[in-house]
PDB file of C-alpha atoms in Angstrom:
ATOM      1  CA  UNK A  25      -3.043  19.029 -16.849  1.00 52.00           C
ATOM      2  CA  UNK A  26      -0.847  16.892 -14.754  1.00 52.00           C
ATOM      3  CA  UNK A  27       2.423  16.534 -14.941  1.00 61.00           C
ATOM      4  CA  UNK A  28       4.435  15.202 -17.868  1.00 49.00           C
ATOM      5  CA  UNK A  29       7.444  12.457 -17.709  1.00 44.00           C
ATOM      6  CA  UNK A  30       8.980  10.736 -19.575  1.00 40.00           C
ATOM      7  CA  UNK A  31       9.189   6.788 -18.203  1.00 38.00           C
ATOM      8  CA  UNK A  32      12.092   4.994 -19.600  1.00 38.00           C
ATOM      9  CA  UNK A  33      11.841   1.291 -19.853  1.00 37.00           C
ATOM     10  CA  UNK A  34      13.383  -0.599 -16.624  1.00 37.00           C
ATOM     11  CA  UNK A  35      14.665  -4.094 -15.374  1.00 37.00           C
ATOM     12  CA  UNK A  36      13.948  -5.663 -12.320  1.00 37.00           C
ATOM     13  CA  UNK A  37      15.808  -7.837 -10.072  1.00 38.00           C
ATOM     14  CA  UNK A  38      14.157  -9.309  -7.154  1.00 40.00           C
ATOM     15  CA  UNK A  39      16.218 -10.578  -3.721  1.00 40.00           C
ATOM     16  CA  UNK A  40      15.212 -12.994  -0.856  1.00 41.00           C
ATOM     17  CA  UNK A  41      14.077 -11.157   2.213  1.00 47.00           C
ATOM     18  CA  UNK A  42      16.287 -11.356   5.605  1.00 49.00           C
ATOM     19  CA  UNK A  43      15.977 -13.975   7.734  1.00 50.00           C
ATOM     20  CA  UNK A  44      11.921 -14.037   9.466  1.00 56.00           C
ATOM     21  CA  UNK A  45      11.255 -15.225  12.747  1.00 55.00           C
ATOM     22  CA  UNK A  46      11.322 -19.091  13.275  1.00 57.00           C
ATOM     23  CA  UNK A  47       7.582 -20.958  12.884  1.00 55.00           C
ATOM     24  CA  UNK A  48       7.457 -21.911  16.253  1.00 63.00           C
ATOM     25  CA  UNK A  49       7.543 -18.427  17.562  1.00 84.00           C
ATOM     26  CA  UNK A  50       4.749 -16.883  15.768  1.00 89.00           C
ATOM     27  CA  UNK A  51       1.994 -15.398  17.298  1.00 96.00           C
ATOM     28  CA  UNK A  52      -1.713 -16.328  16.192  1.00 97.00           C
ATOM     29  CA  UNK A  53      -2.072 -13.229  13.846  1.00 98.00           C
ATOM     30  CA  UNK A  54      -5.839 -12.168  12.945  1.00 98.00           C
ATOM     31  CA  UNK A  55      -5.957  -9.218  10.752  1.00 98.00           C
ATOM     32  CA  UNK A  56      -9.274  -7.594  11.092  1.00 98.00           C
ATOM     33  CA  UNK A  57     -10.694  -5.542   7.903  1.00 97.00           C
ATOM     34  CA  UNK A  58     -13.206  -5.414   5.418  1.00 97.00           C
ATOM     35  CA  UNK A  59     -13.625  -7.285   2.093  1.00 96.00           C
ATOM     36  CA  UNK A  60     -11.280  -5.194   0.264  1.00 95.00           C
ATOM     37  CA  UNK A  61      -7.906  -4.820  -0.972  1.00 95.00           C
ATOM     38  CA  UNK A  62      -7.418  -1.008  -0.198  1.00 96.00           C
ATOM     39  CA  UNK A  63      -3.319  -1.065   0.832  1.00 97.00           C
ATOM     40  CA  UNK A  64      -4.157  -0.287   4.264  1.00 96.00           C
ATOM     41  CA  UNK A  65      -4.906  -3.474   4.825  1.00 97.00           C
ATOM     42  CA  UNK A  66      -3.210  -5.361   1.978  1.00 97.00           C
ATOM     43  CA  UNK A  67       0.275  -4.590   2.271  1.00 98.00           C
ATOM     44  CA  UNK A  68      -0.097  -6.439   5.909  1.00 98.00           C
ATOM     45  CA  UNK A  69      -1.906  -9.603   4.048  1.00 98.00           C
ATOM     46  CA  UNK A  70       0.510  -9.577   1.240  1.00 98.00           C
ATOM     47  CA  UNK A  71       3.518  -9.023   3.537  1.00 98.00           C
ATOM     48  CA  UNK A  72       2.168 -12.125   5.878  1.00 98.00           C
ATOM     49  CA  UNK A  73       1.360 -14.507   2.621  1.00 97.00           C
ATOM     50  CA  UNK A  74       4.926 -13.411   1.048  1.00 97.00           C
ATOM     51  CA  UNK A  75       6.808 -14.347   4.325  1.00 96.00           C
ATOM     52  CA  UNK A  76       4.827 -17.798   5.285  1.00 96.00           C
ATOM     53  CA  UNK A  77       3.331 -16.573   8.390  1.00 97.00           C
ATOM     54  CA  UNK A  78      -0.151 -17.916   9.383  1.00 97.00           C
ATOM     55  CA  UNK A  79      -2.786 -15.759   9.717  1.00 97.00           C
ATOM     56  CA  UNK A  80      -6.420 -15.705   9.728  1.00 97.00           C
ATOM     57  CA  UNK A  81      -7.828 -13.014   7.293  1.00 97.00           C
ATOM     58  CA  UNK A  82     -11.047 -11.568   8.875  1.00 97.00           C
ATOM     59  CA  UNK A  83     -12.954  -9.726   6.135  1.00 97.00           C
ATOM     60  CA  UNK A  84     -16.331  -8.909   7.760  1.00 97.00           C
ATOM     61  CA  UNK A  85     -18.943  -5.653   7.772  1.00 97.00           C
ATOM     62  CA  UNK A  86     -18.965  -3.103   9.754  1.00 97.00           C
ATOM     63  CA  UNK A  87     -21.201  -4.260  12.538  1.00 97.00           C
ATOM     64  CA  UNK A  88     -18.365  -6.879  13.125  1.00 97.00           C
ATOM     65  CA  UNK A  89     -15.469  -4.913  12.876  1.00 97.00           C
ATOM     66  CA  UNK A  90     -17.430  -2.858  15.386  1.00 97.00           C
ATOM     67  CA  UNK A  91     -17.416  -5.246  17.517  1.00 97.00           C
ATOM     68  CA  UNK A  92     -14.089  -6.920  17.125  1.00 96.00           C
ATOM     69  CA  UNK A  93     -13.215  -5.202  20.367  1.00 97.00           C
ATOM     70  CA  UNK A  94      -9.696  -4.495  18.343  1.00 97.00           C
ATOM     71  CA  UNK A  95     -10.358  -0.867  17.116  1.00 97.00           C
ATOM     72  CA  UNK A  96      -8.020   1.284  19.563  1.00 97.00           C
ATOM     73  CA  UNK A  97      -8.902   4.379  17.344  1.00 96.00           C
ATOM     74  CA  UNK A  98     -12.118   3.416  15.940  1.00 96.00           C
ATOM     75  CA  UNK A  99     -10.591   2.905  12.602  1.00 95.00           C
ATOM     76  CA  UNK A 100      -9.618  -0.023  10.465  1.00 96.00           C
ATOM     77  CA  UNK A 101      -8.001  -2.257   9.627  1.00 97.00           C
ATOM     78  CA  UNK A 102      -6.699  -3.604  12.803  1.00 98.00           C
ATOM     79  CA  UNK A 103      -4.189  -6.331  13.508  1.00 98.00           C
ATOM     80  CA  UNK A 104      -5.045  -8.577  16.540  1.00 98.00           C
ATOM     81  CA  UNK A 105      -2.144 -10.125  17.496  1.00 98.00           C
ATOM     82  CA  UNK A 106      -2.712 -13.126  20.517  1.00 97.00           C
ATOM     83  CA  UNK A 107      -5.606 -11.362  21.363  1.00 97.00           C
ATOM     84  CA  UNK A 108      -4.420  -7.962  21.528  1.00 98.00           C
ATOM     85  CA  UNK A 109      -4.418  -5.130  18.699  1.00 98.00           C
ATOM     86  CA  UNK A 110      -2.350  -3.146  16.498  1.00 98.00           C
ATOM     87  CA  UNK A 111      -4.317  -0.624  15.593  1.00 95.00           C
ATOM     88  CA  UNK A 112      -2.193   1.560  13.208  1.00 95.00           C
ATOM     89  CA  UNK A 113      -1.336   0.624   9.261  1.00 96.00           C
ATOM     90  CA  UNK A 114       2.114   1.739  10.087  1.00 96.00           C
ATOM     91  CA  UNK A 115       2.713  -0.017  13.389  1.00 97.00           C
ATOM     92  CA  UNK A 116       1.453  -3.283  11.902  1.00 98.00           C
ATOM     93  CA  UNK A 117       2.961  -3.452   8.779  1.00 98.00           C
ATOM     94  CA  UNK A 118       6.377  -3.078  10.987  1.00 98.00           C
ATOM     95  CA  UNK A 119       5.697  -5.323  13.055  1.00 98.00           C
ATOM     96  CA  UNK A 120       4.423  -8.147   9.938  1.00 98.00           C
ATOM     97  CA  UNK A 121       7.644  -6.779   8.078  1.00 98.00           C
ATOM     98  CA  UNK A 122       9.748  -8.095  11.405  1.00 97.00           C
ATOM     99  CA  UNK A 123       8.167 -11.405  11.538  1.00 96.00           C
ATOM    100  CA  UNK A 124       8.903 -11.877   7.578  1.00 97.00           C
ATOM    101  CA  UNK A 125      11.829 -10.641   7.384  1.00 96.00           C
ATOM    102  CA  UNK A 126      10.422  -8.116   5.153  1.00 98.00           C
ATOM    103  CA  UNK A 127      11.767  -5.086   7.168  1.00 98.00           C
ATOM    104  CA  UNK A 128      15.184  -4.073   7.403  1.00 97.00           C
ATOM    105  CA  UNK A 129      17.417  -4.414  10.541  1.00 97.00           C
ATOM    106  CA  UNK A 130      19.497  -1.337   9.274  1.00 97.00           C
ATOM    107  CA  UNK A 131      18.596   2.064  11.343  1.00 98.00           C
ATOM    108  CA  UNK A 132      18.647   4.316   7.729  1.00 97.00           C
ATOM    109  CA  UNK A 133      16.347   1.602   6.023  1.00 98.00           C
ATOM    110  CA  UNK A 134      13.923   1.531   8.625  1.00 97.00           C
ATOM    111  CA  UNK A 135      13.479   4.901   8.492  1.00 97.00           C
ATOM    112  CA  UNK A 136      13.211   4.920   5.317  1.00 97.00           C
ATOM    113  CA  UNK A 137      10.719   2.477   5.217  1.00 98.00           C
ATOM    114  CA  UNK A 138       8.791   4.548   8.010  1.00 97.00           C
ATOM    115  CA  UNK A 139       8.961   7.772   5.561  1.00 97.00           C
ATOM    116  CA  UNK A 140       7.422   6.218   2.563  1.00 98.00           C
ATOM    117  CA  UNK A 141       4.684   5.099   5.478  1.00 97.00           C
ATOM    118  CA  UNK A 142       4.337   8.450   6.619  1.00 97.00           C
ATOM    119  CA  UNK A 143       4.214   9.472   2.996  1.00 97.00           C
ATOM    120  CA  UNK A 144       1.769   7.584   1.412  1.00 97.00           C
ATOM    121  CA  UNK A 145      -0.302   8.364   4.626  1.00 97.00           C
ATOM    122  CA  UNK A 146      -0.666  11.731   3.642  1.00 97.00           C
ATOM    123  CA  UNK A 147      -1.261  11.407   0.042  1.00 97.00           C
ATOM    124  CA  UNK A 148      -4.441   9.112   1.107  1.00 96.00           C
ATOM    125  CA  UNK A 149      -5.855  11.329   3.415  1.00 96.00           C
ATOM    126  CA  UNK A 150      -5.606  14.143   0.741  1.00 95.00           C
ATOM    127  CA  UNK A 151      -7.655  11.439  -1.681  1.00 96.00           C
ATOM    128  CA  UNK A 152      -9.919   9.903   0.881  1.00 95.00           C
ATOM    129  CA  UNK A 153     -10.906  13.614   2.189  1.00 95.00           C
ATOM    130  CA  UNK A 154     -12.628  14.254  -1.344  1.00 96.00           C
ATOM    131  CA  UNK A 155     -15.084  11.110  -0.739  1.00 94.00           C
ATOM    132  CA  UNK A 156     -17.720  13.105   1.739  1.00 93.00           C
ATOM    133  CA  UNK A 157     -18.231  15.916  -1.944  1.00 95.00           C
ATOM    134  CA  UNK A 158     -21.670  14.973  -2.823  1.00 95.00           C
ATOM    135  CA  UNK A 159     -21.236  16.572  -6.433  1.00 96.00           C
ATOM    136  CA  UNK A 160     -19.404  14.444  -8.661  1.00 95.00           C
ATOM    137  CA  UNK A 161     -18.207  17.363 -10.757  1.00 96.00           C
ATOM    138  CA  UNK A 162     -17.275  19.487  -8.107  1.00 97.00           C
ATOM    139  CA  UNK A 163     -15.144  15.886  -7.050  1.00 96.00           C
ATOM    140  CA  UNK A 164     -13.860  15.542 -10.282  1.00 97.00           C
ATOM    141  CA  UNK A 165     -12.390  18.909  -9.923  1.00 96.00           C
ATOM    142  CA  UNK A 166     -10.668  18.892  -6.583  1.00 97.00           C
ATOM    143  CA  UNK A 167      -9.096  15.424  -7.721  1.00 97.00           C
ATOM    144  CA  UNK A 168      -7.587  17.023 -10.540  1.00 97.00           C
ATOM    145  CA  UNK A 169      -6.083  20.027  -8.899  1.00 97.00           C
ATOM    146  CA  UNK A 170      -4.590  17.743  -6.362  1.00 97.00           C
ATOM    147  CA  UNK A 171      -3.108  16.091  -9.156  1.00 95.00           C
ATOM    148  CA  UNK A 172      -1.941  19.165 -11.066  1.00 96.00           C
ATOM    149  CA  UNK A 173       1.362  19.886 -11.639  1.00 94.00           C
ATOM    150  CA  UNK A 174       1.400  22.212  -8.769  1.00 95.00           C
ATOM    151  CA  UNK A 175      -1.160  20.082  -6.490  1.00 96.00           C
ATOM    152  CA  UNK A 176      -0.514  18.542  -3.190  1.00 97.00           C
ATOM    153  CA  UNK A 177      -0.972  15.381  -4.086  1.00 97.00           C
ATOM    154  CA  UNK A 178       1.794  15.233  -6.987  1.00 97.00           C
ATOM    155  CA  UNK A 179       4.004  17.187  -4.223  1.00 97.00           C
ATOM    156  CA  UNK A 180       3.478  14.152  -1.539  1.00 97.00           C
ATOM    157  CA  UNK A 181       3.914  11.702  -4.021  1.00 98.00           C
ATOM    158  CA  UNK A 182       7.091  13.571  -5.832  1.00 97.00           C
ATOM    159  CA  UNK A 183       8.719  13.532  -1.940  1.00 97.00           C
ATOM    160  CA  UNK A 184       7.835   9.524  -1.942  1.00 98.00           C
ATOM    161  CA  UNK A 185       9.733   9.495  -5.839  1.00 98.00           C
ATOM    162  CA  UNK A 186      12.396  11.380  -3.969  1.00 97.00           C
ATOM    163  CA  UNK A 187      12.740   8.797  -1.490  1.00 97.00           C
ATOM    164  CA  UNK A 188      12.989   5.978  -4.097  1.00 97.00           C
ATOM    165  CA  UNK A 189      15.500   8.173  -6.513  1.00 97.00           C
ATOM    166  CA  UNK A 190      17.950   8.065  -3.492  1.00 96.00           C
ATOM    167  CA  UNK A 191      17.420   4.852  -3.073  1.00 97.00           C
ATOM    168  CA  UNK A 192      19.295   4.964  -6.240  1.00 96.00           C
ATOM    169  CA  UNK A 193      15.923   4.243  -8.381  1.00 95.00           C
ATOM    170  CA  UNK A 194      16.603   0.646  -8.374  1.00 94.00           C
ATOM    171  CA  UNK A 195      12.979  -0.778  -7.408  1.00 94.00           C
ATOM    172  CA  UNK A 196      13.093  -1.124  -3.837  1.00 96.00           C
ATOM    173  CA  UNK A 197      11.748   1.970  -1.655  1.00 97.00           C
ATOM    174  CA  UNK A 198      14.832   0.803   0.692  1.00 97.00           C
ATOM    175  CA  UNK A 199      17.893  -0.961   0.604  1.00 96.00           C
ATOM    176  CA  UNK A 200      18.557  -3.643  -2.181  1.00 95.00           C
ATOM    177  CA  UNK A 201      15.490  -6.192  -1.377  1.00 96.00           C
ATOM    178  CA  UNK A 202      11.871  -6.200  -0.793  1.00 97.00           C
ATOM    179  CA  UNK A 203      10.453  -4.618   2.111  1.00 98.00           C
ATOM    180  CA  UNK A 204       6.785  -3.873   3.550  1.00 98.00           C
ATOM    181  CA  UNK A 205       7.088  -0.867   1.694  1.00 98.00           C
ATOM    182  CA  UNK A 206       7.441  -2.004  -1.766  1.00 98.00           C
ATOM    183  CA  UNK A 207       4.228  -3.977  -1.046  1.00 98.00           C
ATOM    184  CA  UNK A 208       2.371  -0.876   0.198  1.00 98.00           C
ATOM    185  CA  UNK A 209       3.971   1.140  -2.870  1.00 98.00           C
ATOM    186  CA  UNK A 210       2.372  -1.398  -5.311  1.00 98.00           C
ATOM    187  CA  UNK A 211      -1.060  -1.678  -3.514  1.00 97.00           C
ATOM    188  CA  UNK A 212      -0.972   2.467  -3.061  1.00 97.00           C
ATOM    189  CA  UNK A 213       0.061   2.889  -7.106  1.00 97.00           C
ATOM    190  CA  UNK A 214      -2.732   0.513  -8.102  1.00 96.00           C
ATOM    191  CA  UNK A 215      -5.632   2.018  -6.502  1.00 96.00           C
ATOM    192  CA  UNK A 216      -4.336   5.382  -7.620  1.00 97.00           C
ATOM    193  CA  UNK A 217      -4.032   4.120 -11.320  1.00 96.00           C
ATOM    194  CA  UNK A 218      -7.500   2.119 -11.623  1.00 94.00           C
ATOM    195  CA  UNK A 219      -9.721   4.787 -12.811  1.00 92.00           C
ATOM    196  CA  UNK A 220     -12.245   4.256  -9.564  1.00 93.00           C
ATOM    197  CA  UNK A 221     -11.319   7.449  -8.368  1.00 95.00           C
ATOM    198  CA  UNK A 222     -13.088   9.704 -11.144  1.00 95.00           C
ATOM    199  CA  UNK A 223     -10.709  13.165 -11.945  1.00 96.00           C
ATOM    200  CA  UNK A 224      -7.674  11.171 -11.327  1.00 97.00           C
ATOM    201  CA  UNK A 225      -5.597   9.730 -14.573  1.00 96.00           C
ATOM    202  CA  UNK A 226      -5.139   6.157 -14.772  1.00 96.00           C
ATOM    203  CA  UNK A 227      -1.681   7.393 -15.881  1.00 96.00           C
ATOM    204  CA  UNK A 228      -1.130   9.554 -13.620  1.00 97.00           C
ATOM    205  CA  UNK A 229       1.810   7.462 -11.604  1.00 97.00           C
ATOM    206  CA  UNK A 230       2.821   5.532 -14.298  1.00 97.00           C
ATOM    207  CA  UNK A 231       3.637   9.324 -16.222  1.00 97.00           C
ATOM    208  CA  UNK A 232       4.603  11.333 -12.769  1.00 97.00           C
ATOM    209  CA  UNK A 233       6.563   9.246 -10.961  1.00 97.00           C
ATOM    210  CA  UNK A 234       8.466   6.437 -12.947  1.00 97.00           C
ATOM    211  CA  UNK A 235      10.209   5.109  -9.765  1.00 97.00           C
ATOM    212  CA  UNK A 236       6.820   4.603  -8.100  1.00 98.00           C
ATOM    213  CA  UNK A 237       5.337   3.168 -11.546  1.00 98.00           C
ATOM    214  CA  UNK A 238       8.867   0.714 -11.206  1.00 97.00           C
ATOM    215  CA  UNK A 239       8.076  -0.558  -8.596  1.00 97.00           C
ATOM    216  CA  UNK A 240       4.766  -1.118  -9.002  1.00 97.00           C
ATOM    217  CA  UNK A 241       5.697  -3.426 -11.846  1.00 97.00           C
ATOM    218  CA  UNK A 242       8.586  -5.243 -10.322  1.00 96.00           C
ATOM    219  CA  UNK A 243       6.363  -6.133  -7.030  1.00 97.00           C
ATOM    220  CA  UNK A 244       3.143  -6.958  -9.584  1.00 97.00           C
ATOM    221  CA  UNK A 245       5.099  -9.335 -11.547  1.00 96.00           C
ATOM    222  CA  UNK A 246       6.375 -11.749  -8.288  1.00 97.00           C
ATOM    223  CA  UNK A 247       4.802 -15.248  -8.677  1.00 97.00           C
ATOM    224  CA  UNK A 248       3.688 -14.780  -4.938  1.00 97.00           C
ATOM    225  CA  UNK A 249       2.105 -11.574  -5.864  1.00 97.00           C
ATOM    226  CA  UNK A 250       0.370 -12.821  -8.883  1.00 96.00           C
ATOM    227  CA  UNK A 251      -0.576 -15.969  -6.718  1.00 97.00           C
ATOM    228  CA  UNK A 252      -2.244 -13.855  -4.364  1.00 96.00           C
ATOM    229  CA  UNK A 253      -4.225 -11.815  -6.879  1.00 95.00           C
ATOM    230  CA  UNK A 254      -5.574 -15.537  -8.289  1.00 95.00           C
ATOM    231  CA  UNK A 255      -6.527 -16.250  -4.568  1.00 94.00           C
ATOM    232  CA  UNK A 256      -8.580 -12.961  -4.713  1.00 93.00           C
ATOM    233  CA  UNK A 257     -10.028 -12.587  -8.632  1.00 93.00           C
ATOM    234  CA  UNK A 258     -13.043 -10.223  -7.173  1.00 92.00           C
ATOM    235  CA  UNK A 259     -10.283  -7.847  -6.514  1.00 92.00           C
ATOM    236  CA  UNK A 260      -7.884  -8.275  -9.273  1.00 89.00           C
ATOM    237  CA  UNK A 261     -10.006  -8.882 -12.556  1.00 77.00           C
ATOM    238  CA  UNK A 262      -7.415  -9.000 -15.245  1.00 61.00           C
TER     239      UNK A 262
END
């Protein structure tokens, strides 16, 4: 079984994000991706629609993306940026989080913003390397040891909960306002919790890791966040 938490019922108070870069400055943004809302990719999108900033949302196949000519490491997504690519979820959710003022200027809080990155990283490549089992059951049963209480998933996502708790638990992964992260925490906690990936609870964050689950809520109940979601209803059936 996984492990067992009590979530106690929370508040949420939501700031303005620093000052973003003046409209006339922006670069011609194209973020390159498929049709789906996998936080790799959505975090950036969300981050970009939150702030203001233009950009032209390129969900294509693979053939395309392929082609795009914007894969540095043959992966995606990929933000092209004047013609020239980001090719790293990290590196371009910075960089969006700059633009939108969505990323802190303080040294601590931008690394802290780069650890839940880093974290969340890992946890995904512990989920997405269980796609290539051909046997569901045999599937079923990694998942749920990596969410055990002794699994490596729940001990990635306990050292992103650790991050948050000395954040002070207060629903921002950093500092007192919304930042890149917070969008890629909600994003990361919803695919986690919405029973596609068979063996893994859909209460699994919400019972494991309250800060996580906190945020998750605070971030899902912004107007521009449920604005979003009505922009994209294949995605976000209620």
């Amino acid at each position: 079984h996984f492990c067992r938490l009590r979530v106690s019922s929370v508040s949420f108070r939501v700031t303005t994000p620093a000052m973003a870069a003046p409209a006339g400055s922006l670069p011609h943004l194209r973020l390159w991706y498929l049709d789906h809302h996998f936080w790799r990719a959505e975090c950036v999108r969300l981050c970009l629609f939150m702030g203001g900033v233009p950009f032209e949302d390129k969900r294509v196949g693979y053939d395309e993306l392929y082609g795009s000519g914007m894969l540095t490491f043959g992966t995606f997504p990929a933000l092209e940026v004047n013609g020239r690519s980001i090719a790293q979820t990290h590196a371009m959710a910075a960089y969006c989080g700059k633009l939108t003022g969505h990323y802190p200027t303080d040294p601590w809080l931008q690394a802290k913003v780069d650890e839940i990155f880093g974290g969340l990283t890992d946890a995904t490549d512990l989920v997405t390397g269980t796609m290539g089992i051909r046997d569901p059951q045999q599937k079923i049963r990694q998942r749920q040891q990596l969410c055990s209480r002794d699994g490596r998933l729940t001990m990635l996502l306990s050292g992103v909960e650790s991050v948050l708790a000395q954040n002070g638990g207060n629903g921002f992964a950093a500092g007192d306002s919304i930042t890149v992260a917070d969008l890629a925490l909600w994003r990361a906690a919803g695919w986690l919790s919405s029973g596609v990936l068979d063996g893994i609870p859909t209460d699994y964050i919400a019972t494991c890791f309250p800060n996580l689950w906190k945020i998750h809520r605070s971030i899902d109940s912004l107007p521009k966040v449920q604005e979003w979601k009505s922009r994209n209803p294949h995605h976000y059936r209620k």
